[in-house]
Amino acid sequence: MKRITNKTTVLTSLAALLLPLGARADELNAGDTAWMLTATALVLFMTIPGLSLFYAGMVRSKNVLSVLMQCFAITSMMTVLWVLYGYSIAFGGEGPYWGGLDKMFLAGVTVDSMSGTIPESVFMTFQMTFAIITPALIVGAFAERMKFSAVLLFMAIWLTVVYAPVCHWVWGDGGWLGNKGILDFAGGTVVHINAGMAGLVAALVLGKRKGYPTTPMMPHNLTYTLIGASMLWVGWFGFNAGSELAADGTAGMAMAVTQIATASAALGWMICEWVNHGKPSVLGIASGAVGGLVAITPACGFVGPMGAIAIGFASGVGCFLAAVKLKRMLGYDDSLDVFGVHAIGGIIGALLTGVFCAETLGGAGFGVESGGIAAQVGVQFTGVIATVIYTGIASFIILKVVDAVIGLRVTSDEEQEGLDIVLHDERGYII
């Protein structure tokens, strides 16, 4: 995530005088602003309705409204918390671990304040959409068994002590992972490894759904799921190309490699499924596409088309093995494969970013000039391990606290009846 600060020095002022009019840092660029307004809307579109439909189609009919409600409520709650203090913790100031509270209640974010060539209000809202979709992704791991009140409390604390600080580590001024040189253009570590690990911990802490794995739990409407996956695919161009924060060549290449990697991953999962099960499935190709979107996210500003094909195919195969083989082998109940797709896809993408960013492999050369590919992969690995450990431990503690305060899980009878009617007194289908 490219972040241009508002600090002005003598040198930057002199350099700005040499730039063409309209290209100066901290000077509004209408083209960049128009693109970022569009990108922000696209990323919000990823959560409501994209992710909401993607998840809703995969659960049983008695729980479809509960998933939609969780995604919609998270969108609303994260918006308010981001304004109150989340943006400040992530981007408010300099520091290795958090940005402080100087921008609480959006202090200093005015009509005239700038973030590079776009209004700071646009940058803040763009980042808000990331803070919305990241916790919403976790919903898929504990679908069909967590109390709605527990979802809200867990997500509020999780944004505060996990998402916002990790976001600052990577993208904030002075963040310790950013200072180490980690490459995470649009959120492979910040969003996907973060959410995937939290999802795995939540699935383990809550335990398996009643009847899992002996009772068939078939998706109730894969048409919803494919439509949702298609919306995610389209919206992801805002997610990835928008992370350049400008309408330029890097944004254009980020869009191109996003499309290429996603297609490659969809084919990779489809081939694996075809070979292993004899038939390709709609759920499989949709899941493969999402895995490819996840994996190209950290790399999209740094790699070329051939690197995108490799990253996409690797993630399609890797996510298939994690969601189908690893989950079955270990026996955990990650309802909608949040860990298998987002954490594993994010890890594959983060590590391969360190490889395919090299100019010799068609990349932009970021990060590898001084120490070579091995050194950059080492930095990427550090970011992966730090996020996995911190998110895993913090998520476990938060879940235990929420369980002690209000309880995490619905009763066995409530789970049997379905969360739509039990928690919301509504049904998403006709009896």
PDB file of N, CA and C in Angstrom, residues 88 92-93 99-104 106-108:
ATOM      1  N   SER A  88      -6.810   6.188  13.334  1.00  0.00           N
ATOM      2  CA  SER A  88      -5.704   6.787  14.078  1.00  0.00           C
ATOM      3  C   SER A  88      -4.671   5.744  14.489  1.00  0.00           C
ATOM      4  N   GLY A  92      -2.338   7.154  12.219  1.00  0.00           N
ATOM      5  CA  GLY A  92      -2.344   8.450  12.876  1.00  0.00           C
ATOM      6  C   GLY A  92      -0.992   9.092  13.086  1.00  0.00           C
ATOM      7  N   GLY A  93       0.058   8.300  13.223  1.00  0.00           N
ATOM      8  CA  GLY A  93       1.369   8.880  13.487  1.00  0.00           C
ATOM      9  C   GLY A  93       2.469   7.855  13.269  1.00  0.00           C
ATOM     10  N   GLY A  99      -0.085   3.690  15.490  1.00  0.00           N
ATOM     11  CA  GLY A  99      -0.042   5.080  15.056  1.00  0.00           C
ATOM     12  C   GLY A  99      -0.506   6.082  16.082  1.00  0.00           C
ATOM     13  N   GLY A 100      -0.862   5.621  17.273  1.00  0.00           N
ATOM     14  CA  GLY A 100      -1.282   6.549  18.313  1.00  0.00           C
ATOM     15  C   GLY A 100      -2.729   6.978  18.166  1.00  0.00           C
ATOM     16  N   LEU A 101      -3.091   8.001  18.938  1.00  0.00           N
ATOM     17  CA  LEU A 101      -4.487   8.451  18.994  1.00  0.00           C
ATOM     18  C   LEU A 101      -4.658   9.905  18.554  1.00  0.00           C
ATOM     19  N   ASP A 102      -3.675  10.442  17.850  1.00  0.00           N
ATOM     20  CA  ASP A 102      -3.752  11.846  17.441  1.00  0.00           C
ATOM     21  C   ASP A 102      -4.890  12.113  16.466  1.00  0.00           C
ATOM     22  N   LYS A 103      -5.294  11.094  15.722  1.00  0.00           N
ATOM     23  CA  LYS A 103      -6.361  11.285  14.744  1.00  0.00           C
ATOM     24  C   LYS A 103      -7.691  10.658  15.198  1.00  0.00           C
ATOM     25  N   MET A 104      -7.826  10.470  16.502  1.00  0.00           N
ATOM     26  CA  MET A 104      -9.125   9.999  17.012  1.00  0.00           C
ATOM     27  C   MET A 104     -10.237  10.935  16.570  1.00  0.00           C
ATOM     28  N   LEU A 106     -11.229  11.371  13.751  1.00  0.00           N
ATOM     29  CA  LEU A 106     -10.764  11.977  12.493  1.00  0.00           C
ATOM     30  C   LEU A 106     -10.282  13.416  12.689  1.00  0.00           C
ATOM     31  N   ALA A 107      -9.638  13.659  13.811  1.00  0.00           N
ATOM     32  CA  ALA A 107      -9.065  14.985  14.056  1.00  0.00           C
ATOM     33  C   ALA A 107      -8.066  15.320  12.951  1.00  0.00           C
ATOM     34  N   GLY A 108      -8.221  16.482  12.359  1.00  0.00           N
ATOM     35  CA  GLY A 108      -7.311  16.937  11.311  1.00  0.00           C
ATOM     36  C   GLY A 108      -7.677  16.475   9.916  1.00  0.00           C
TER      37      GLY A 108
END
